[in-house]
Coordinates of C-alpha atoms in Angstrom, one line a residue:
Chain A
M1 CA 9.0 14.7 81.1
K2 CA 8.4 10.9 80.8
L3 CA 5.5 11.7 82.0
K4 CA 4.9 14.4 79.7
Q5 CA 5.7 12.1 76.9
N6 CA 3.8 9.5 77.6
L7 CA 1.1 11.4 77.9
T8 CA 0.9 13.0 74.3
K9 CA 1.4 10.1 73.1
S10 CA -1.6 8.2 74.4
L11 CA -3.2 12.0 74.0
F12 CA -2.7 11.3 70.1
A13 CA -3.2 7.4 70.4
S14 CA -6.6 7.5 71.2
S15 CA -7.3 10.8 68.6
A16 CA -6.1 8.7 66.1
A17 CA -8.3 5.6 67.9
F18 CA -11.2 7.2 67.6
T19 CA -10.6 8.6 64.4
L20 CA -10.8 4.8 63.3
L21 CA -13.2 3.8 65.9
A22 CA -15.7 6.8 64.2
L23 CA -14.8 4.8 60.7
G24 CA -15.4 1.2 61.7
I25 CA -19.1 2.3 63.3
V26 CA -20.2 3.9 61.2
T27 CA -19.2 1.2 57.6
G28 CA -19.9 -1.2 60.7
F29 CA -23.0 -0.4 62.0
I30 CA -24.6 0.1 58.1
V31 CA -23.2 -3.0 56.6
V32 CA -23.9 -5.5 60.1
N33 CA -27.4 -4.9 58.8
G34 CA -27.9 -4.5 55.2
I35 CA -25.0 -7.0 54.5
H36 CA -28.3 -9.9 54.0
V37 CA -29.9 -7.6 51.8
I38 CA -27.4 -8.1 49.3
D39 CA -27.8 -10.6 46.5
W40 CA -27.3 -12.0 42.7
E41 CA -31.2 -9.8 43.2
F42 CA -31.0 -7.2 45.1
L43 CA -27.7 -5.7 42.2
F44 CA -28.5 -6.7 39.4
S45 CA -32.9 -6.7 39.6
L46 CA -35.4 -3.9 39.3
P47 CA -36.7 -2.2 42.3
K48 CA -40.4 -3.4 43.0
D49 CA -43.2 -1.3 45.2
S50 CA -41.1 2.6 44.5
G51 CA -37.7 0.0 46.2
S52 CA -39.2 -1.4 48.4
D53 CA -38.6 -5.0 47.7
G54 CA -36.4 -6.5 44.5
G55 CA -33.5 -4.8 43.4
I56 CA -31.0 -1.9 42.8
F57 CA -30.0 -2.4 39.7
P58 CA -31.1 0.8 38.0
M59 CA -29.5 2.5 40.7
I60 CA -26.1 1.1 40.2
L61 CA -26.3 1.2 36.1
S62 CA -26.9 5.1 37.3
T63 CA -24.3 5.8 39.6
V64 CA -21.7 4.6 37.4
Y65 CA -23.0 6.3 35.1
L66 CA -22.7 9.4 36.5
I67 CA -18.7 9.0 38.1
L68 CA -17.9 8.5 34.0
I69 CA -19.4 11.9 32.9
T70 CA -18.4 13.2 36.2
G71 CA -15.0 11.9 35.3
A72 CA -14.7 13.1 31.6
I73 CA -15.6 16.3 31.9
S74 CA -13.8 16.4 35.8
I75 CA -10.5 15.4 34.9
P76 CA -9.9 16.8 31.6
V77 CA -11.3 20.4 33.1
G78 CA -9.7 19.9 36.5
V79 CA -5.8 19.3 35.5
G80 CA -6.0 21.1 32.9
S81 CA -6.1 24.8 34.6
A82 CA -3.5 23.3 36.8
V83 CA -1.3 23.1 34.6
Y84 CA -2.4 26.3 32.8
I85 CA -2.3 27.7 36.3
S86 CA 1.5 25.7 36.9
Q87 CA 2.7 26.0 34.3
Y88 CA 1.8 28.8 30.9
T89 CA 0.1 31.2 33.2
S90 CA 2.8 33.5 35.2
N91 CA 0.5 36.6 34.9
E92 CA -0.7 36.5 39.0
K93 CA -4.1 37.7 38.9
I94 CA -6.0 35.4 36.5
I95 CA -4.0 32.7 38.6
N96 CA -4.8 34.7 41.4
L97 CA -8.7 35.1 39.8
V98 CA -9.0 31.1 39.1
R99 CA -7.8 29.5 42.9
F100 CA -10.6 31.8 43.5
I101 CA -12.9 31.1 42.4
S102 CA -12.8 27.8 43.2
Q103 CA -11.5 28.4 46.0
V104 CA -15.2 29.4 46.2
L105 CA -16.6 26.8 44.2
S106 CA -15.6 24.5 46.4
S107 CA -17.2 26.2 49.2
V108 CA -21.1 26.7 47.6
P109 CA -23.5 23.5 49.0
S110 CA -24.5 20.3 47.7
I111 CA -28.3 21.4 47.4
V112 CA -26.7 25.2 45.4
F113 CA -25.7 23.0 42.3
G114 CA -28.5 20.8 42.1
L115 CA -30.7 24.2 43.0
F116 CA -28.5 25.5 39.9
G117 CA -28.7 22.7 37.9
L118 CA -32.1 23.3 37.9
A119 CA -33.0 26.6 36.8
F120 CA -30.3 26.8 34.0
L121 CA -29.5 23.1 33.1
V122 CA -32.7 22.1 32.9
F123 CA -35.3 24.8 32.6
F124 CA -33.2 27.7 31.0
L125 CA -30.6 25.0 28.7
K126 CA -33.7 23.2 27.8
M127 CA -31.9 20.3 28.8
G128 CA -34.1 18.1 30.6
W129 CA -33.9 16.0 33.4
S130 CA -31.2 13.1 32.6
I131 CA -28.1 11.6 34.2
F132 CA -25.9 13.0 32.1
V133 CA -27.0 16.9 33.6
A134 CA -26.0 15.2 37.4
G135 CA -22.8 14.5 35.7
I136 CA -22.7 18.3 34.9
V137 CA -23.4 19.3 38.4
L138 CA -21.3 16.7 39.9
S139 CA -18.0 18.4 38.4
L140 CA -19.1 21.4 38.6
M141 CA -18.9 20.3 42.5
A142 CA -15.8 18.0 41.8
I143 CA -13.8 20.7 39.7
P144 CA -12.2 22.4 42.3
T145 CA -10.6 19.6 44.4
I146 CA -9.1 18.2 41.8
F147 CA -8.1 21.3 40.7
Q148 CA -6.9 22.0 44.3
V149 CA -4.8 19.4 44.8
S150 CA -3.8 18.8 41.3
E151 CA -1.5 22.6 41.8
V152 CA -0.7 21.5 44.7
T153 CA 0.5 19.1 43.1
F154 CA 3.3 20.4 40.8
Q155 CA 4.5 22.6 43.0
T156 CA 5.9 20.6 44.8
I157 CA 7.8 19.3 41.4
P158 CA 11.8 20.1 42.8
E159 CA 12.5 23.1 39.5
I160 CA 15.4 20.9 38.9
Y161 CA 12.9 18.2 36.7
K162 CA 11.4 21.1 35.0
E163 CA 15.1 22.2 34.2
G164 CA 15.4 18.9 33.1
C165 CA 14.3 18.6 30.2
Y166 CA 14.9 22.2 29.2
A167 CA 18.4 21.1 28.9
M168 CA 18.1 18.2 27.4
G169 CA 15.6 20.5 24.3
A170 CA 12.6 19.5 25.4
S171 CA 9.4 21.6 24.3
K172 CA 7.0 22.6 27.7
W173 CA 4.5 20.1 26.2
Q174 CA 7.1 17.6 26.0
T175 CA 8.2 18.3 29.3
I176 CA 4.5 18.6 30.4
T177 CA 4.2 15.5 29.5
T178 CA 6.9 13.0 29.5
V179 CA 8.1 13.9 32.5
L180 CA 6.2 16.2 34.9
L181 CA 2.5 15.1 35.0
P182 CA 4.2 11.3 35.0
I183 CA 5.6 12.6 38.4
A184 CA 2.2 14.5 38.5
I185 CA -0.3 11.8 38.3
P186 CA -0.2 10.0 41.7
G187 CA -0.8 13.1 44.2
I188 CA -3.6 14.2 41.1
L189 CA -4.9 11.0 41.4
T190 CA -5.6 11.1 45.1
G191 CA -7.2 14.0 44.0
I192 CA -9.2 12.3 41.4
I193 CA -9.9 10.3 44.0
L194 CA -11.4 12.5 47.0
A195 CA -13.2 14.4 44.6
I196 CA -14.4 11.5 42.5
T197 CA -16.1 9.7 45.6
R198 CA -17.6 12.4 47.0
A199 CA -19.8 13.6 43.3
I200 CA -21.0 10.5 43.1
S201 CA -22.4 10.7 47.2
E202 CA -24.1 13.3 46.4
A203 CA -27.9 12.8 46.6
A204 CA -28.7 16.8 47.1
A205 CA -27.0 18.1 44.4
V206 CA -28.4 15.6 41.7
M207 CA -32.0 15.4 42.9
Y208 CA -33.4 18.2 41.4
V209 CA -32.4 17.3 37.8
V210 CA -31.6 13.4 37.8
G211 CA -35.0 12.8 37.1
S212 CA -35.6 10.2 39.7
S213 CA -37.0 7.3 37.4
L214 CA -36.8 3.5 39.0
D215 CA -36.1 2.5 34.9
I216 CA -33.2 1.1 33.7
P217 CA -31.2 4.2 32.0
I218 CA -30.5 2.8 28.6
S219 CA -28.4 5.7 28.4
I220 CA -26.7 8.5 30.0
F221 CA -29.3 11.1 28.5
D222 CA -32.4 8.9 30.7
T223 CA -33.1 9.8 33.9
G224 CA -31.7 7.5 36.9
R225 CA -31.8 7.3 40.2
P226 CA -28.1 7.1 41.8
L227 CA -27.5 5.2 44.7
P228 CA -27.3 8.2 46.8
L229 CA -30.8 9.7 45.9
H230 CA -32.7 6.3 46.3
L231 CA -31.2 5.7 49.3
Y232 CA -32.3 8.0 50.5
V233 CA -35.6 8.4 49.5
L234 CA -36.2 4.9 50.8
A235 CA -35.6 5.9 54.0
S236 CA -36.6 8.9 54.2
E237 CA -40.5 8.6 53.0
G238 CA -40.4 4.7 55.2
I239 CA -40.6 2.4 52.2
S240 CA -37.9 0.2 53.5
M241 CA -35.2 0.9 55.7
S242 CA -33.7 -3.3 55.1
N243 CA -33.3 -2.4 51.2
A244 CA -31.7 1.6 52.7
Y245 CA -28.9 -0.3 54.3
G246 CA -28.7 -3.3 51.4
T247 CA -27.9 0.4 49.1
A248 CA -26.4 2.6 51.7
T249 CA -23.9 -1.0 51.7
V250 CA -22.8 -1.2 48.0
L251 CA -22.3 2.5 48.3
I252 CA -20.0 1.8 51.0
I253 CA -18.7 -0.9 48.9
I254 CA -18.5 0.7 45.4
V255 CA -16.4 4.0 47.2
L256 CA -14.3 1.8 49.2
S257 CA -12.7 -0.2 46.0
I258 CA -12.4 2.8 44.4
T259 CA -10.1 4.1 47.2
L260 CA -8.5 0.7 47.7
I261 CA -7.4 0.0 43.9
S262 CA -6.5 3.5 43.8
N263 CA -4.9 3.4 47.2
I264 CA -2.8 0.4 45.7
T265 CA -2.3 1.2 41.8
V266 CA -0.6 5.2 43.5
N267 CA 1.2 2.9 45.6
H268 CA 2.4 0.5 43.1
Y269 CA 3.0 3.1 39.9
Q270 CA 5.0 5.2 43.2
K271 CA 7.6 1.4 44.1
R272 CA 7.8 1.6 40.1
I273 CA 8.4 4.8 39.1
M274 CA 10.8 6.2 42.3
G275 CA 12.9 2.7 42.1
C276 CA 12.0 1.1 45.2
L277 CA 11.2 -2.9 43.4
N278 CA 14.2 -3.8 41.9
Chain B
M1 CA 46.2 26.3 17.9
F2 CA 42.6 26.9 19.7
K3 CA 39.6 27.3 17.3
L4 CA 37.2 29.4 19.5
K5 CA 34.0 27.8 20.1
I6 CA 32.6 30.4 22.6
N7 CA 32.7 34.2 22.3
V8 CA 31.1 36.1 24.9
K9 CA 31.7 39.8 23.7
N10 CA 29.8 42.8 26.5
F11 CA 27.4 40.5 28.4
N12 CA 25.1 42.5 30.9
V13 CA 22.9 40.3 32.8
S14 CA 19.8 42.2 36.2
F15 CA 16.8 40.7 37.5
S16 CA 14.9 43.1 38.3
D17 CA 17.0 46.3 38.9
N18 CA 20.1 44.3 40.2
Q19 CA 23.4 43.4 38.1
I20 CA 23.9 40.2 37.8
L21 CA 26.8 40.4 35.3
K22 CA 28.9 43.1 34.7
N23 CA 30.2 43.4 31.3
I24 CA 31.9 39.9 30.7
N25 CA 34.3 39.1 28.2
M26 CA 35.3 35.8 27.2
K27 CA 36.7 33.1 24.4
I28 CA 36.0 29.9 24.8
P29 CA 38.5 27.6 22.2
K30 CA 36.5 24.3 21.8
N31 CA 37.9 20.0 23.2
T32 CA 39.0 22.5 26.5
V33 CA 37.3 22.8 29.8
T34 CA 37.0 26.3 31.2
A35 CA 36.6 26.6 35.1
L36 CA 34.3 29.1 36.5
I37 CA 35.2 29.7 40.1
G38 CA 34.2 31.9 42.1
P39 CA 33.1 33.4 46.3
S40 CA 28.7 32.5 46.2
G41 CA 26.9 35.2 44.4
C42 CA 29.3 36.3 42.4
G43 CA 27.5 35.6 38.9
K44 CA 29.5 32.3 37.0
S45 CA 26.0 30.2 37.8
T46 CA 24.1 33.3 35.6
F47 CA 26.6 33.0 33.3
L48 CA 27.1 29.7 32.4
R49 CA 23.3 29.3 32.5
S50 CA 22.2 32.6 29.8
I51 CA 25.0 30.2 27.5
N52 CA 22.0 27.7 27.0
R53 CA 19.6 30.2 28.2
M54 CA 17.8 28.6 30.9
N55 CA 17.6 32.5 32.0
D56 CA 15.4 32.8 30.0
F57 CA 12.2 31.7 32.4
S58 CA 12.8 34.3 35.2
S59 CA 10.6 36.6 33.8
N60 CA 12.5 39.8 35.9
F61 CA 15.2 38.2 33.7
K62 CA 17.1 41.1 31.0
R63 CA 20.7 41.4 29.3
N64 CA 22.7 43.1 26.9
G65 CA 25.4 42.0 24.3
S66 CA 26.4 39.0 23.2
I67 CA 27.3 35.4 23.4
Y68 CA 28.0 33.5 19.6
V69 CA 29.0 30.4 19.5
D70 CA 30.3 29.1 16.1
G71 CA 29.8 33.1 15.3
E72 CA 26.5 32.6 16.3
D73 CA 24.6 34.8 18.4
I74 CA 22.6 32.9 20.7
Y75 CA 20.3 35.6 21.5
G76 CA 20.0 36.9 18.2
E77 CA 16.5 37.4 16.4
N78 CA 16.1 33.9 14.4
V79 CA 17.5 31.4 17.6
D80 CA 15.3 28.3 18.0
V81 CA 15.9 28.4 22.0
V82 CA 15.3 24.6 21.9
D83 CA 17.5 23.6 19.9
L84 CA 20.4 25.5 21.1
R85 CA 19.4 23.9 23.9
K86 CA 19.9 20.4 21.5
R87 CA 23.3 22.0 21.3
I88 CA 24.6 22.6 24.0
G89 CA 24.0 20.2 27.1
M90 CA 24.1 20.9 31.0
V91 CA 24.6 19.3 34.1
F92 CA 23.4 20.2 36.6
Q93 CA 24.7 21.1 41.2
K94 CA 21.7 18.1 42.4
A95 CA 21.5 15.0 40.2
N96 CA 17.9 15.2 38.1
P97 CA 18.0 11.6 36.4
F98 CA 14.0 11.4 35.3
P99 CA 11.3 9.0 37.2
M100 CA 12.3 6.6 34.5
S101 CA 14.2 3.3 33.9
I102 CA 17.9 3.7 33.2
F103 CA 17.5 4.0 30.2
E104 CA 14.9 5.4 29.6
N105 CA 17.3 8.5 30.9
V106 CA 20.1 7.7 28.4
A107 CA 17.1 7.0 25.3
Y108 CA 14.7 10.5 26.7
G109 CA 15.7 13.3 24.7
L110 CA 16.8 10.8 21.8
K111 CA 12.9 9.9 21.9
I112 CA 12.5 13.5 21.9
H113 CA 14.2 14.7 18.9
G114 CA 12.4 12.5 17.0
L115 CA 14.5 9.2 17.0
K116 CA 12.1 5.7 17.5
D117 CA 15.4 2.7 15.3
K118 CA 16.1 0.3 18.3
K119 CA 18.5 -0.5 17.3
E120 CA 20.0 2.6 17.2
L121 CA 18.6 4.0 20.4
F122 CA 19.8 0.8 22.6
D123 CA 23.7 1.6 20.5
T124 CA 23.2 5.3 21.6
V125 CA 22.5 4.2 25.4
K126 CA 25.3 2.1 24.8
R127 CA 28.2 3.8 24.1
S128 CA 26.2 7.3 26.5
L129 CA 26.0 4.5 29.6
K130 CA 30.1 3.6 28.0
Q131 CA 31.3 7.2 27.7
A132 CA 30.0 8.1 31.4
A133 CA 32.1 5.4 32.2
L134 CA 28.3 4.3 34.1
W135 CA 27.4 1.0 31.6
G136 CA 30.2 -1.2 33.4
E137 CA 28.5 -0.9 36.6
I138 CA 24.5 -0.4 35.1
K139 CA 24.2 -3.2 32.4
D140 CA 22.3 -5.2 34.2
K141 CA 20.0 -3.1 35.0
L142 CA 18.8 -0.6 32.4
D143 CA 15.0 -1.3 33.4
S144 CA 16.2 -0.2 37.3
S145 CA 14.9 3.4 38.1
A146 CA 16.9 6.0 37.3
L147 CA 17.1 7.0 41.3
S148 CA 17.7 3.4 42.8
L149 CA 21.6 4.6 41.5
S150 CA 23.5 6.1 45.1
G151 CA 24.4 9.7 43.9
G152 CA 27.7 9.6 42.3
Q153 CA 26.4 7.7 40.2
Q154 CA 22.6 9.7 39.1
Q155 CA 24.9 12.1 37.9
R156 CA 27.1 10.2 35.2
L157 CA 23.8 9.0 34.8
C158 CA 22.8 13.2 33.7
I159 CA 26.1 12.9 32.2
A160 CA 26.2 9.8 30.1
R161 CA 21.9 12.1 28.3
T162 CA 24.2 14.7 28.7
I163 CA 26.3 13.5 26.2
A164 CA 23.5 10.6 24.1
I165 CA 21.9 13.8 21.3
S166 CA 26.0 15.2 21.0
P167 CA 26.1 18.4 22.2
E168 CA 28.7 20.7 21.1
V169 CA 29.3 22.4 25.0
I170 CA 28.1 21.0 28.0
L171 CA 28.0 23.3 31.3
M172 CA 28.3 21.7 33.9
D173 CA 27.0 24.1 37.2
E174 CA 29.3 22.1 39.8
P175 CA 28.5 18.6 39.6
C176 CA 30.7 17.6 42.2
S177 CA 29.2 19.8 44.5
A178 CA 26.7 17.3 45.9
L179 CA 29.2 13.9 45.7
D180 CA 31.2 11.7 48.1
P181 CA 35.2 12.4 46.6
I182 CA 35.2 8.9 45.1
S183 CA 33.1 10.0 42.6
T184 CA 34.1 13.7 42.0
L185 CA 37.4 12.0 40.9
K186 CA 35.2 9.5 38.5
I187 CA 33.7 12.9 37.5
E188 CA 37.1 14.3 37.1
D189 CA 38.9 11.3 34.8
L190 CA 35.7 11.6 32.4
I191 CA 36.0 15.5 32.1
C192 CA 39.1 15.2 31.0
E193 CA 38.0 12.1 28.5
L194 CA 35.3 14.0 27.4
K195 CA 37.0 17.1 26.3
R196 CA 38.5 15.5 22.9
D197 CA 34.5 15.6 21.7
Y198 CA 33.5 18.5 23.7
T199 CA 34.0 21.7 25.0
I200 CA 33.3 22.1 29.1
V201 CA 32.2 25.4 31.0
L202 CA 32.4 23.8 34.5
V203 CA 31.2 26.3 37.3
T204 CA 33.5 25.3 40.6
H205 CA 33.6 26.1 43.7
N206 CA 36.3 23.1 44.6
M207 CA 40.1 24.8 43.7
Q208 CA 41.3 21.4 43.9
Q209 CA 39.4 20.7 41.1
A210 CA 39.8 23.7 38.9
K211 CA 43.3 23.2 39.0
R212 CA 43.1 19.0 38.2
S213 CA 41.0 19.2 35.6
S214 CA 40.9 22.2 33.6
D215 CA 42.5 24.1 30.6
L216 CA 41.4 27.4 31.5
T217 CA 40.3 29.7 34.6
S218 CA 38.1 32.4 34.9
F219 CA 38.1 34.6 38.6
F220 CA 34.0 36.3 38.7
L221 CA 34.1 38.2 41.3
D222 CA 30.7 40.9 42.2
G223 CA 29.5 39.5 38.8
E224 CA 32.9 40.4 37.5
V225 CA 35.7 38.1 35.2
I226 CA 38.5 39.3 37.4
E227 CA 40.8 37.8 35.3
S228 CA 41.3 34.5 32.8
G229 CA 43.9 32.7 31.1
L230 CA 45.8 29.5 31.3
T231 CA 44.0 27.5 34.1
K232 CA 48.0 26.5 35.5
D233 CA 49.0 29.9 34.7
I234 CA 46.1 31.5 37.6
F235 CA 46.7 29.1 40.2
S236 CA 50.9 29.7 40.5
N237 CA 51.1 32.7 39.0
P238 CA 47.5 35.0 39.9
K239 CA 48.4 38.7 38.0
M240 CA 45.0 40.0 40.6
E241 CA 45.9 40.2 44.2
K242 CA 42.3 39.4 44.4
T243 CA 42.5 35.5 42.6
E244 CA 45.0 35.0 44.9
D245 CA 43.3 35.7 48.2
Y246 CA 40.3 33.9 47.1
I247 CA 42.7 31.5 45.6
L248 CA 44.5 30.5 49.0
G249 CA 41.5 30.5 50.6
R250 CA 41.4 34.3 52.2
F251 CA 37.6 35.0 51.9
G252 CA 35.1 33.4 49.6

């Protein structure tokens, strides 16, 4: 019995260790190879000779734009549909349809989204190539995740909070904005971070629509080249492996810091709202 | 001697095809505590939730008959449900303070109904917490999360939150079922205090509680009111055999 217990325990422990190791090796390998490339000049100057020399400032800027555009589109749509599905409709058909569509959307390969962006947005709607169009494509990929995580979060809020609000004479809108949303925020934020960090790490979805320019994008309607795409070009065309590592390191640092900062914020918020502080 | 507050006439409720309440008639006078007793599933909570129209949220809820509050049919066509729930507050079985500070919880109803004046807010919150016998315990930590309070304190906070918006009626759905005996006694004392200003309808499984804190008692069984009357009569001299059996703990 004792032996069996120890065995299962070490089995689970080694799975956990393996996960940790995978993360450590992947990020470690890239950071070790890329960190020496990174200095102020690399971060804040233009690329030279297709990126074999010079910096990645336009790429960082493109990625920052993409974070903002994707967030601005996918957060309201994703959270809004979750609020509608969980609070406003009891029509099973609509609920199942929206759930089904979001499942289908989230299982579509990213390159297909890219192709759709090129065929529909760039050519058919004549929007041309731009960071904005890439943001729309990434939003389409992010919405299902944000919707699914938010919907589950709303469902797990105990009914007693809702009833408590209504019993105070709160309207539906007041109930949602003053009590349900604040309770749901940590969960929703987790979904947002998951969706956005994955979206901005995409090369395939944006390569056909973003224009792949090396210039500094002045506005979101300019063409640009986000970090993952730059990394892809540098590595696949054999331009500069060390700059590819440097770009990858910067991307990892951006994604990790978004994740970390949001985790800290959520923990702090949860402690404050759930009464562990004070 | 009593002024009629709530008058229930031939009130029926069903969910889908399941009839939960059968032809309920009840008169609830102002400034009294009415206890609703009966075994689980007898419909007393459904009845309580009909008085502030909380059942409206169930899509398969059907009712006929009327409930009059101050002579006005609350299921009438021109009734504003949100406004009705302002007048008829509710305290739930499980304490459900909102995940915000103690102060914000009590100020919540006032704020959503448009009160902005800081001083008036504070005064009302203080008065409500005092009335709910909670002020002394929490006056130094109004900004702490309401969820850091004990179960009994949370339930008194919910009562404070309810009385802050000065309802006329307070519905209580087994408010002490999750509390320890000392917290229960505190809430019962509170109920006796509150009936000076409010009309209280109390669902309880605790016979002692009904006996101690109510003026009137109605005994529910299988969706019907078997017997209603003064609490002291019901407990000392029940007219119906079923009532006596239940009160003496022979079933339920």
